[in-house]
Every structure is written in C-alpha cells, then in structure tokens.
C-alpha cells in the first residue's frame, strides 16, 4: 500500500510539474536472471518505479555476461544503445573510447560519490576524469562453498590448502559424492583457474601474471603447477558438467549431490534465495592462499536521445549508489556494498568476512582485480587467456604446453 501510495504521489508530482520534468524512462540491459540475481535486480526496478520511473527490462541470460556483451555490441552498432548497461572494469573504458557513454558527473558530484567510494573502485568508474559508471557492489571471487551436512557426514573440514582440498575431494569421490560442482562454460573454467592461480602464485605472482601479463610469470614453474592443479580439478567434476549453468552447479551443492563449488559470492545469493542458512546449511571459506579477488558490478549509461531517457539515467545512477539500495540489493545478491558508510550489521558472516578480508588485503597489497570477471584486463587479453584455460581444462594438454600456449596467446593479443 505504502509503495503504491508513494508511486502515485511521485507520479502526481511529475504530472503537476508538467513538461518541465520528463518522466524517467530506462531500458536496462543486464544478465541477472538466476534466482538471487533476479531478486536483487528486482530491488532496483522497484525503487525506480517508486520514484516514478518506467523500467524496460532487457535481460540477456548467461552467467558472466558473455551473451549480454554480444547483445550490447549489436545494439550499439545498430545505433540503438540501451539506456543503461551492466558493464564493468576495463570494458567501461573501452566503450568510453568508442564515444558512446554518457557523462554522469552531475549526479556523482551532487551525491558526493567521491566521499563514499574507495578510491581504487572510483577509478574504474571514471573515464578521462569524468564519471562514466555507477558502482553497485563488491563481489569476492575466491570463495569455496560447501554443503555442511556432506562435509560432516564424511568427516571433512573446510580445506585451507590445495593439498587438503585434493585429499578431501578424493575422499568424497570414494564415498560416491561429486567433489566439485562445476559448469563447463569458459567463464566458469576461468573462475576456478584464477582462484587456483591466486592461491598458488600468491598476490604478487597473480598481479604479475594477470595484470602485468609478465611473460616470465606466465611460463614459470609455478604456473605449470597451477595447470597441474587444474587437471586435478577436472577429475573432481562430474561428466555432465559441460554447458551446465553456474546456478545449477550451486543447486548440486544445496541438495547434497556435490560437496564444493568454487564461485564468486553471487552463489551465496542463490543459497539465500533458496532459504539456506550460512554456517548451518552451507559454508563459505576463502579459497586456500592469500589475497582477495574483487569483482565490482556497475552500470554505464549510454548516450541516448530524449529528456525522459536522460532523466531515467540520472535517477538510476542516483538510486544505485544510494545507501538504501546498496544495503537491500547486496543482501540479496551475496555481495557487499561498495559504499564505505553502509553498516553491515544486517549482513551475514560471509559478507562480514568479505568486508574484513577486503580491508586487510587492501592494506597489504593483496587486493586484486578478477581477470575472469573482467576487472583486470581488456577484452582481447582476458579472452586470450580464457581460451587457453578452457582448451587445457577440456583436453589432455600437458601443463608445459598450456603455459607456452598461454604466453603466445597473450603476446598475440596485444
Ligand atoms: C559476474 C557478475 C555477477 C554475477 C555473475 C554470474 O560476472 O559480476 O554479478 O552475475 O557474473 O552471472
């Protein structure tokens, strides 16, 4: 009732203001179609409507957003860009360089974004000094999720080293449980790979390999060991994995068919949407090794005609970084607020751990951008790495061949 009344009163205000105030319109392209994701984006739709906005939804299913990015390119090429687009990391800069992004500095300045966002994250949202995207959240990628009962029944603790992980996986396999729930899609292979790489190379090695693209690190014995571990991981995955969506892999952990999943904390959004309780039904632990891999979702506004669409962009940008949305959205999405001034007391233990670990990692130089989720590299370089990772994961290619291919692919992508 209250919501309806608010919507009616803002609609009435808009009507009173007449032609001076355009009614906010937004066509929003995103890939949030799984249970927890859809609940979370629903929060934004609701707030937008309460403020008198009309939302046209353009969901493009496909975890990790590859399909969404293909759809975006087609729309921009045909001269009909969506109003707002889920876009992140260096891809924001790439689109800015094509001259198609709108400047949202007026909202950012009026709302004081610079005072409430960590500087490193604000940096991703700025293009040539102007604000070109609005950040939504911080997802952590390097998590292991587990079914609490399955671990208990098999006398297994959350692994703290990769050797412990391997020992647990072998024990589970003998007991007839699928050790690792996984979907054989390139971005999911890349997600496991970067988590293993962070754990085994350490934060400095990860940075050298996937931020600096240092050829010596890409072909180092440590990188060979990362591919060796990936070959082991492949053995822990069931034979129906190819093509499986990530949320169906999460469901396998929920229903006890599988023990673990290595995935960013959007997986927690799935557990929560299904009514599962952290610490009771499912466990979260940072993957073995030091460091924190961040993945910040954000929305960029595209250059569009029409006062109503521009009003929609302003309203969306304002809501996205607003404190209420930051709290309610992230409670559903599994991530933590990107604003530093949102209290976390309503958030669960996994979210609180994420926030504490992020602060510690930021202090000791171990806070790193996720390459698999488009935070570290431009599209061509990230794609070149993922092609090798997935080719190795899906064949009997040796680790030595893989590192050579990796270095070559990266060199050719520059
Ligand atoms: C990530 C994105 C998350 C989540 C996930 C699975 O790249 O940042 O918000 O949607 O893909 O779709």
CSV table of C-alpha atoms and ligand atoms in Angstrom, one decimal:
chain,number,residue,atom,x,y,z
A,1,UNK,CA,0.0,0.0,0.0
A,2,UNK,CA,2.7,2.4,1.1
A,3,UNK,CA,4.7,1.7,-2.0
A,4,UNK,CA,1.7,2.2,-4.2
A,5,UNK,CA,0.9,5.5,-2.4
A,6,UNK,CA,4.5,6.7,-2.9
A,7,UNK,CA,4.4,5.7,-6.6
A,8,UNK,CA,1.1,7.6,-7.0
A,9,UNK,CA,2.4,10.7,-5.2
A,10,UNK,CA,5.6,10.8,-7.3
A,11,UNK,CA,3.6,10.3,-10.4
A,12,UNK,CA,1.3,13.1,-9.3
A,13,UNK,CA,4.3,15.4,-8.7
A,14,UNK,CA,5.6,14.7,-12.1
A,15,UNK,CA,2.1,15.4,-13.6
A,16,UNK,CA,2.0,18.7,-11.7
A,17,UNK,CA,5.4,19.7,-12.9
A,18,UNK,CA,4.2,19.2,-16.5
A,19,UNK,CA,6.6,19.5,-19.4
A,20,UNK,CA,9.3,20.8,-17.1
A,21,UNK,CA,10.0,17.3,-15.7
A,22,UNK,CA,10.4,14.4,-18.1
A,23,UNK,CA,9.1,11.1,-16.8
A,24,UNK,CA,12.2,8.9,-16.2
A,25,UNK,CA,12.5,6.0,-18.7
A,26,UNK,CA,15.2,3.3,-18.8
A,27,UNK,CA,15.8,0.3,-20.8
A,28,UNK,CA,18.3,-1.7,-18.8
A,29,UNK,CA,20.5,-4.4,-20.2
A,30,UNK,CA,21.8,-6.9,-17.6
A,31,UNK,CA,22.5,-10.6,-17.2
A,32,UNK,CA,20.9,-11.1,-13.7
A,33,UNK,CA,18.5,-13.9,-14.4
A,34,UNK,CA,19.3,-16.6,-11.8
A,35,UNK,CA,17.3,-16.7,-8.5
A,36,UNK,CA,19.4,-14.5,-6.3
A,37,UNK,CA,20.4,-12.2,-9.1
A,38,UNK,CA,16.8,-11.7,-10.2
A,39,UNK,CA,15.7,-10.9,-6.7
A,40,UNK,CA,18.5,-8.4,-6.4
A,41,UNK,CA,17.8,-6.5,-9.6
A,42,UNK,CA,14.1,-6.5,-8.6
A,43,UNK,CA,15.1,-4.2,-5.8
A,44,UNK,CA,16.3,-1.6,-8.3
A,45,UNK,CA,13.2,-2.0,-10.5
A,46,UNK,CA,11.0,-1.4,-7.5
A,47,UNK,CA,12.9,1.7,-6.3
A,48,UNK,CA,12.9,3.1,-9.9
A,49,UNK,CA,9.1,2.6,-10.2
A,50,UNK,CA,8.6,4.2,-6.7
A,51,UNK,CA,10.3,7.3,-8.0
A,52,UNK,CA,8.0,7.5,-11.0
A,53,UNK,CA,10.3,5.7,-13.5
A,54,UNK,CA,9.3,3.3,-16.2
A,55,UNK,CA,11.7,0.3,-16.5
A,56,UNK,CA,12.0,-1.7,-19.6
A,57,UNK,CA,13.8,-4.9,-18.8
A,58,UNK,CA,16.4,-6.3,-21.2
A,59,UNK,CA,17.8,-9.4,-19.5
A,60,UNK,CA,20.2,-11.5,-21.5
A,61,UNK,CA,20.7,-14.8,-19.7
A,62,UNK,CA,24.2,-16.2,-19.4
A,63,UNK,CA,26.4,-16.2,-16.3
A,64,UNK,CA,29.4,-14.0,-16.5
A,65,UNK,CA,27.7,-11.8,-19.1
A,66,UNK,CA,29.3,-13.0,-22.4
A,67,UNK,CA,25.9,-13.2,-24.1
A,68,UNK,CA,24.9,-9.8,-22.7
A,69,UNK,CA,28.0,-8.2,-24.1
A,70,UNK,CA,27.4,-9.7,-27.6
A,71,UNK,CA,23.8,-8.3,-27.4
A,72,UNK,CA,25.2,-4.9,-26.4
A,73,UNK,CA,27.6,-4.7,-29.3
A,74,UNK,CA,24.7,-5.5,-31.7
A,75,UNK,CA,22.5,-2.8,-30.2
A,76,UNK,CA,25.2,-0.1,-30.3
A,77,UNK,CA,26.3,-1.0,-33.8
A,78,UNK,CA,22.7,-0.6,-35.0
A,79,UNK,CA,22.6,2.9,-33.4
A,80,UNK,CA,20.1,2.0,-30.8
A,81,UNK,CA,22.0,1.6,-27.5
A,82,UNK,CA,20.1,0.7,-24.3
A,83,UNK,CA,19.8,3.5,-21.7
A,84,UNK,CA,21.8,1.7,-19.0
A,85,UNK,CA,24.0,-1.3,-19.2
A,86,UNK,CA,25.6,-3.7,-16.7
A,87,UNK,CA,29.2,-3.1,-17.6
A,88,UNK,CA,32.4,-3.3,-15.6
A,89,UNK,CA,36.1,-2.9,-15.3
A,90,UNK,CA,38.2,-2.0,-18.4
A,91,UNK,CA,35.2,-2.6,-20.6
A,92,UNK,CA,33.8,0.7,-19.3
A,93,UNK,CA,36.9,2.4,-20.7
A,94,UNK,CA,36.7,0.5,-24.0
A,95,UNK,CA,33.1,1.7,-24.6
A,96,UNK,CA,34.1,5.2,-23.5
A,97,UNK,CA,36.8,5.3,-26.1
A,98,UNK,CA,34.2,4.4,-28.7
A,99,UNK,CA,32.5,7.7,-27.8
A,100,UNK,CA,29.2,6.2,-26.8
A,101,UNK,CA,29.0,6.7,-23.0
A,102,UNK,CA,27.1,9.5,-21.3
A,103,UNK,CA,28.8,11.7,-18.7
A,104,UNK,CA,27.1,11.2,-15.3
A,105,UNK,CA,29.4,13.6,-13.4
A,106,UNK,CA,26.5,15.9,-12.4
A,107,UNK,CA,24.8,13.1,-10.4
A,108,UNK,CA,28.1,11.8,-9.0
A,109,UNK,CA,29.1,15.2,-7.7
A,110,UNK,CA,25.6,16.1,-6.4
A,111,UNK,CA,25.5,12.8,-4.5
A,112,UNK,CA,29.1,13.1,-3.2
A,113,UNK,CA,30.3,9.7,-4.6
A,114,UNK,CA,33.9,10.6,-4.2
A,115,UNK,CA,33.4,10.8,-0.4
A,116,UNK,CA,31.7,7.4,0.0
A,117,UNK,CA,33.6,5.1,-2.6
A,118,UNK,CA,37.0,3.6,-2.1
A,119,UNK,CA,39.4,5.5,-4.4
A,120,UNK,CA,40.5,2.3,-6.2
A,121,UNK,CA,36.9,1.5,-7.1
A,122,UNK,CA,36.1,5.1,-8.1
A,123,UNK,CA,39.0,4.8,-10.5
A,124,UNK,CA,37.2,2.2,-12.5
A,125,UNK,CA,34.1,4.4,-12.7
A,126,UNK,CA,35.9,7.4,-14.2
A,127,UNK,CA,36.8,8.0,-17.8
A,128,UNK,CA,39.3,10.9,-18.6
A,129,UNK,CA,38.3,12.4,-15.2
A,130,UNK,CA,34.5,12.3,-15.7
A,131,UNK,CA,32.2,9.8,-14.1
A,132,UNK,CA,31.0,7.3,-16.6
A,133,UNK,CA,29.6,4.4,-14.5
A,134,UNK,CA,27.8,3.8,-11.2
A,135,UNK,CA,29.1,1.0,-9.0
A,136,UNK,CA,26.7,-1.5,-7.4
A,137,UNK,CA,28.7,-3.8,-5.2
A,138,UNK,CA,31.8,-5.7,-4.4
A,139,UNK,CA,31.7,-9.4,-5.2
A,140,UNK,CA,34.5,-11.6,-3.9
A,141,UNK,CA,35.5,-14.3,-6.4
A,142,UNK,CA,37.9,-16.5,-4.4
A,143,UNK,CA,35.4,-18.5,-2.3
A,144,UNK,CA,34.8,-22.1,-1.7
A,145,UNK,CA,31.2,-23.0,-0.9
A,146,UNK,CA,30.3,-26.3,0.7
A,147,UNK,CA,27.3,-28.4,1.8
A,148,UNK,CA,27.7,-28.5,5.6
A,149,UNK,CA,26.0,-32.0,6.1
A,150,UNK,CA,28.0,-33.6,3.3
A,151,UNK,CA,31.3,-32.4,4.8
A,152,UNK,CA,30.1,-33.5,8.3
A,153,UNK,CA,29.0,-37.0,7.1
A,154,UNK,CA,32.4,-37.6,5.5
A,155,UNK,CA,34.5,-36.2,8.4
A,156,UNK,CA,35.8,-33.3,6.2
A,157,UNK,CA,36.8,-29.8,7.3
A,158,UNK,CA,36.8,-26.8,5.0
A,159,UNK,CA,40.2,-27.1,3.2
A,160,UNK,CA,42.8,-24.5,4.0
A,161,UNK,CA,45.5,-25.6,1.5
A,162,UNK,CA,45.1,-27.1,-2.1
A,163,UNK,CA,46.6,-30.4,-0.8
A,164,UNK,CA,43.8,-30.5,1.8
A,165,UNK,CA,41.3,-29.7,-1.0
A,166,UNK,CA,42.7,-32.6,-3.1
A,167,UNK,CA,42.6,-35.0,-0.1
A,168,UNK,CA,39.0,-34.1,0.7
A,169,UNK,CA,38.0,-34.4,-3.0
A,170,UNK,CA,39.5,-37.9,-3.2
A,171,UNK,CA,37.8,-39.0,0.0
A,172,UNK,CA,34.4,-37.7,-1.3
A,173,UNK,CA,34.9,-39.4,-4.6
A,174,UNK,CA,35.5,-42.7,-2.8
A,175,UNK,CA,32.3,-42.1,-0.9
A,176,UNK,CA,30.3,-41.6,-4.1
A,177,UNK,CA,29.9,-37.8,-3.8
A,178,UNK,CA,30.8,-35.4,-6.6
A,179,UNK,CA,33.6,-33.4,-5.1
A,180,UNK,CA,33.3,-30.2,-7.2
A,181,UNK,CA,30.1,-28.8,-8.7
A,182,UNK,CA,31.0,-27.1,-11.9
A,183,UNK,CA,29.5,-26.0,-15.1
A,184,UNK,CA,31.7,-26.5,-18.2
A,185,UNK,CA,31.5,-23.0,-19.6
A,186,UNK,CA,34.6,-21.0,-20.5
A,187,UNK,CA,34.0,-18.3,-17.8
A,188,UNK,CA,33.4,-20.9,-15.1
A,189,UNK,CA,36.6,-22.7,-16.1
A,190,UNK,CA,38.4,-19.3,-15.9
A,191,UNK,CA,36.9,-18.6,-12.5
A,192,UNK,CA,38.3,-21.8,-11.0
A,193,UNK,CA,41.6,-21.1,-12.7
A,194,UNK,CA,42.1,-17.6,-11.3
A,195,UNK,CA,41.2,-18.8,-7.8
A,196,UNK,CA,43.7,-21.6,-8.0
A,197,UNK,CA,46.3,-19.2,-9.6
A,198,UNK,CA,45.8,-16.6,-6.8
A,199,UNK,CA,46.2,-19.4,-4.2
A,200,UNK,CA,49.3,-20.9,-5.8
A,201,UNK,CA,51.1,-17.9,-7.2
A,202,UNK,CA,50.3,-15.6,-4.3
A,203,UNK,CA,49.1,-12.0,-4.7
A,204,UNK,CA,52.4,-10.7,-6.3
A,205,UNK,CA,52.5,-13.6,-8.8
A,206,UNK,CA,48.9,-13.1,-9.7
A,207,UNK,CA,49.4,-9.4,-10.3
A,208,UNK,CA,52.5,-10.1,-12.5
A,209,UNK,CA,50.6,-12.8,-14.5
A,210,UNK,CA,47.1,-11.3,-14.9
A,211,UNK,CA,47.6,-7.6,-14.5
A,212,UNK,CA,51.0,-7.0,-15.9
A,213,UNK,CA,51.0,-10.0,-18.3
A,214,UNK,CA,54.6,-10.7,-17.5
A,215,UNK,CA,55.9,-13.4,-19.9
A,216,UNK,CA,58.3,-15.0,-17.3
A,217,UNK,CA,55.5,-15.4,-14.8
A,218,UNK,CA,53.1,-16.8,-17.4
A,219,UNK,CA,55.6,-19.6,-18.2
A,220,UNK,CA,57.1,-20.1,-14.7
A,221,UNK,CA,57.2,-23.4,-12.9
A,222,UNK,CA,54.6,-22.0,-10.5
A,223,UNK,CA,52.2,-21.5,-13.5
A,224,UNK,CA,52.9,-25.1,-14.6
A,225,UNK,CA,51.8,-26.2,-11.1
A,226,UNK,CA,48.6,-24.1,-11.5
A,227,UNK,CA,47.7,-26.1,-14.6
A,228,UNK,CA,48.6,-29.3,-12.9
A,229,UNK,CA,46.1,-28.4,-10.2
A,230,UNK,CA,43.6,-27.6,-12.9
A,231,UNK,CA,44.0,-31.1,-14.3
A,232,UNK,CA,43.2,-32.5,-10.9
A,233,UNK,CA,40.2,-30.2,-10.6
A,234,UNK,CA,38.9,-31.6,-13.9
A,235,UNK,CA,39.0,-35.1,-12.3
A,236,UNK,CA,36.7,-33.9,-9.4
A,237,UNK,CA,34.0,-32.7,-11.7
A,238,UNK,CA,31.1,-34.9,-12.9
A,239,UNK,CA,30.8,-35.9,-16.6
A,240,UNK,CA,27.6,-33.9,-17.0
A,241,UNK,CA,29.3,-30.6,-16.4
A,242,UNK,CA,29.7,-29.4,-20.0
A,243,UNK,CA,27.4,-26.5,-20.6
A,244,UNK,CA,25.8,-26.5,-17.1
A,245,UNK,CA,24.8,-23.1,-15.8
A,246,UNK,CA,26.6,-21.9,-12.6
A,247,UNK,CA,23.4,-21.7,-10.6
A,248,UNK,CA,22.6,-25.4,-11.4
A,249,UNK,CA,26.0,-26.2,-10.0
A,250,UNK,CA,25.1,-24.3,-6.9
A,251,UNK,CA,21.9,-26.3,-6.6
A,252,UNK,CA,24.0,-29.5,-6.7
A,253,UNK,CA,25.8,-28.3,-3.5
A,254,UNK,CA,22.5,-27.3,-2.0
A,255,UNK,CA,20.9,-30.7,-2.5
A,256,UNK,CA,24.0,-32.7,-1.4
A,257,UNK,CA,24.8,-34.2,-4.8
A,258,UNK,CA,28.1,-32.3,-4.7
A,259,UNK,CA,30.3,-31.1,-1.8
A,260,UNK,CA,32.0,-27.9,-3.0
A,261,UNK,CA,31.7,-25.1,-5.5
A,262,UNK,CA,34.4,-22.6,-6.3
A,263,UNK,CA,32.5,-19.4,-7.4
A,264,UNK,CA,32.1,-15.8,-6.5
A,265,UNK,CA,29.6,-14.8,-3.8
A,266,UNK,CA,26.7,-14.5,-6.3
A,267,UNK,CA,26.5,-18.2,-5.4
A,268,UNK,CA,25.5,-17.1,-1.9
A,269,UNK,CA,22.6,-15.1,-3.4
A,270,UNK,CA,21.4,-18.5,-4.8
A,271,UNK,CA,21.7,-20.3,-1.4
A,272,UNK,CA,19.9,-17.4,0.3
A,273,UNK,CA,17.1,-17.2,-2.3
A,274,UNK,CA,16.5,-20.9,-1.6
A,275,UNK,CA,16.2,-20.2,2.1
A,276,UNK,CA,19.5,-21.8,3.0
A,277,UNK,CA,21.4,-20.5,6.1
A,278,UNK,CA,25.1,-19.8,6.1
A,279,UNK,CA,27.0,-21.7,8.8
A,280,UNK,CA,24.2,-24.2,9.0
A,281,UNK,CA,23.2,-25.5,5.6
A,282,UNK,CA,26.2,-24.2,3.7
A,283,UNK,CA,29.6,-23.0,4.5
A,284,UNK,CA,31.7,-20.2,3.0
A,285,UNK,CA,35.5,-20.1,3.2
A,286,UNK,CA,38.1,-18.1,1.3
A,287,UNK,CA,40.0,-20.3,-1.1
A,288,UNK,CA,43.4,-21.6,0.1
A,289,UNK,CA,46.1,-18.9,-0.1
A,290,UNK,CA,46.4,-15.2,0.5
A,291,UNK,CA,44.7,-12.4,-1.2
A,292,UNK,CA,41.2,-11.2,-2.3
A,293,UNK,CA,39.9,-11.1,-5.9
A,294,UNK,CA,37.3,-8.4,-6.4
A,295,UNK,CA,34.6,-8.1,-9.0
A,296,UNK,CA,32.7,-4.8,-8.9
A,297,UNK,CA,29.4,-4.7,-10.8
A,298,UNK,CA,28.5,-1.4,-12.2
A,299,UNK,CA,26.1,0.3,-14.7
A,300,UNK,CA,27.2,2.6,-17.5
A,301,UNK,CA,24.8,5.0,-19.2
A,302,UNK,CA,24.9,5.2,-22.9
A,303,UNK,CA,24.5,8.3,-25.0
A,304,UNK,CA,20.8,8.4,-25.9
A,305,UNK,CA,18.3,11.0,-27.2
A,306,UNK,CA,15.2,12.2,-25.2
A,307,UNK,CA,14.8,14.0,-21.9
A,308,UNK,CA,12.8,11.1,-20.5
A,309,UNK,CA,15.8,8.7,-21.0
A,310,UNK,CA,18.3,11.2,-19.7
A,311,UNK,CA,16.1,11.6,-16.6
A,312,UNK,CA,16.0,7.8,-16.3
A,313,UNK,CA,19.8,7.7,-16.4
A,314,UNK,CA,20.1,10.3,-13.7
A,315,UNK,CA,17.6,8.6,-11.4
A,316,UNK,CA,19.1,5.2,-11.9
A,317,UNK,CA,22.6,6.4,-11.2
A,318,UNK,CA,21.4,8.2,-8.0
A,319,UNK,CA,19.5,5.1,-6.8
A,320,UNK,CA,22.3,2.7,-7.5
A,321,UNK,CA,24.8,4.4,-5.3
A,322,UNK,CA,22.1,5.4,-2.7
A,323,UNK,CA,22.5,3.9,0.8
A,324,UNK,CA,19.2,2.1,0.9
A,325,UNK,CA,19.7,0.3,-2.5
A,326,UNK,CA,23.2,-0.6,-1.6
A,327,UNK,CA,22.0,-2.4,1.5
A,328,UNK,CA,18.9,-4.2,0.2
A,329,UNK,CA,20.4,-5.1,-3.2
A,330,UNK,CA,23.5,-6.6,-1.7
A,331,UNK,CA,21.6,-8.5,1.0
A,332,UNK,CA,20.0,-10.4,-1.9
A,333,UNK,CA,23.0,-10.5,-4.3
A,334,UNK,CA,25.5,-12.1,-2.0
A,335,UNK,CA,28.0,-9.2,-2.4
A,336,UNK,CA,28.8,-6.3,-0.1
A,337,UNK,CA,28.0,-2.6,-0.5
A,338,UNK,CA,30.6,-0.6,-2.4
A,339,UNK,CA,29.8,2.4,-0.3
A,340,UNK,CA,32.0,2.5,2.8
A,341,UNK,CA,29.3,4.1,5.0
A,342,UNK,CA,26.7,1.3,4.9
A,343,UNK,CA,26.6,-0.6,8.2
A,344,UNK,CA,26.9,-4.4,7.8
A,345,UNK,CA,25.1,-5.5,10.9
A,346,UNK,CA,22.2,-7.0,8.9
A,347,UNK,CA,24.7,-8.9,6.7
A,348,UNK,CA,25.7,-12.5,7.4
A,349,UNK,CA,29.0,-13.9,8.5
A,350,UNK,CA,30.2,-14.5,4.9
A,351,UNK,CA,29.6,-10.8,4.0
A,352,UNK,CA,31.3,-9.6,7.1
A,353,UNK,CA,34.3,-11.9,6.4
A,354,UNK,CA,34.4,-10.5,2.9
A,355,UNK,CA,34.5,-6.9,4.1
A,356,UNK,CA,37.2,-7.6,6.8
A,357,UNK,CA,39.4,-9.6,4.3
A,358,UNK,CA,39.0,-6.9,1.7
A,359,UNK,CA,40.2,-4.2,4.2
A,360,UNK,CA,43.1,-6.3,5.2
A,361,UNK,CA,44.0,-7.2,1.6
A,362,UNK,CA,43.9,-3.5,0.7
A,363,UNK,CA,46.3,-2.7,3.5
A,364,UNK,CA,48.9,-5.3,2.5
A,365,UNK,CA,48.7,-5.1,-1.3
A,366,UNK,CA,46.8,-8.3,-1.8
A,367,UNK,CA,43.5,-6.8,-3.1
A,368,UNK,CA,43.5,-7.8,-6.8
A,369,UNK,CA,41.1,-7.4,-9.7
A,370,UNK,CA,39.4,-10.6,-11.1
A,371,UNK,CA,40.6,-11.3,-14.6
A,372,UNK,CA,37.9,-13.9,-15.2
A,373,UNK,CA,35.2,-11.3,-14.4
A,374,UNK,CA,36.6,-8.5,-16.5
A,375,UNK,CA,38.2,-6.4,-13.8
A,376,UNK,CA,41.9,-6.8,-14.7
A,377,UNK,CA,42.3,-6.8,-18.4
A,378,UNK,CA,40.8,-5.6,-21.6
A,379,UNK,CA,38.6,-8.0,-23.5
A,380,UNK,CA,41.2,-9.2,-26.0
A,381,UNK,CA,43.7,-10.2,-23.4
A,382,UNK,CA,41.3,-11.7,-21.0
A,383,UNK,CA,39.7,-13.7,-23.9
A,384,UNK,CA,43.1,-15.0,-25.0
A,385,UNK,CA,43.8,-16.3,-21.5
A,386,UNK,CA,40.4,-17.9,-21.1
A,387,UNK,CA,40.7,-19.7,-24.5
A,388,UNK,CA,43.9,-21.4,-23.2
A,389,UNK,CA,42.5,-22.2,-19.8
A,390,UNK,CA,39.4,-23.8,-21.3
A,391,UNK,CA,41.3,-25.7,-24.0
A,392,UNK,CA,43.5,-27.2,-21.3
A,393,UNK,CA,40.7,-28.0,-19.0
A,394,UNK,CA,38.8,-29.8,-21.7
A,395,UNK,CA,41.6,-31.9,-23.1
A,396,UNK,CA,44.7,-33.8,-22.1
A,397,UNK,CA,47.0,-31.0,-23.0
A,398,UNK,CA,50.1,-31.0,-20.7
A,399,UNK,CA,50.8,-28.2,-18.3
A,400,UNK,CA,54.0,-27.4,-20.2
A,401,UNK,CA,52.1,-27.0,-23.4
A,402,UNK,CA,49.5,-24.9,-21.7
A,403,UNK,CA,51.9,-22.3,-20.3
A,404,UNK,CA,53.6,-22.0,-23.7
A,405,UNK,CA,50.3,-21.5,-25.4
A,406,UNK,CA,49.3,-19.0,-22.7
A,407,UNK,CA,52.4,-16.8,-23.2
A,408,UNK,CA,51.9,-17.0,-27.0
A,409,UNK,CA,48.2,-16.2,-26.8
A,410,UNK,CA,48.8,-13.2,-24.6
A,411,UNK,CA,51.6,-11.9,-26.8
A,412,UNK,CA,49.4,-12.2,-29.9
A,413,UNK,CA,46.5,-10.4,-28.2
A,414,UNK,CA,48.5,-7.2,-27.6
B,1,LIG,C1,29.5,-12.0,-12.7
B,1,LIG,C2,28.8,-10.8,-12.2
B,1,LIG,C3,27.9,-11.2,-11.1
B,1,LIG,C4,27.1,-12.4,-11.4
B,1,LIG,C5,27.9,-13.5,-12.1
B,1,LIG,C6,27.1,-14.6,-12.7
B,1,LIG,O1,30.4,-11.6,-13.8
B,1,LIG,O2,29.7,-9.8,-11.8
B,1,LIG,O3,27.1,-10.1,-10.7
B,1,LIG,O4,26.0,-12.0,-12.1
B,1,LIG,O5,28.6,-12.9,-13.2
B,1,LIG,O6,26.2,-14.2,-13.6
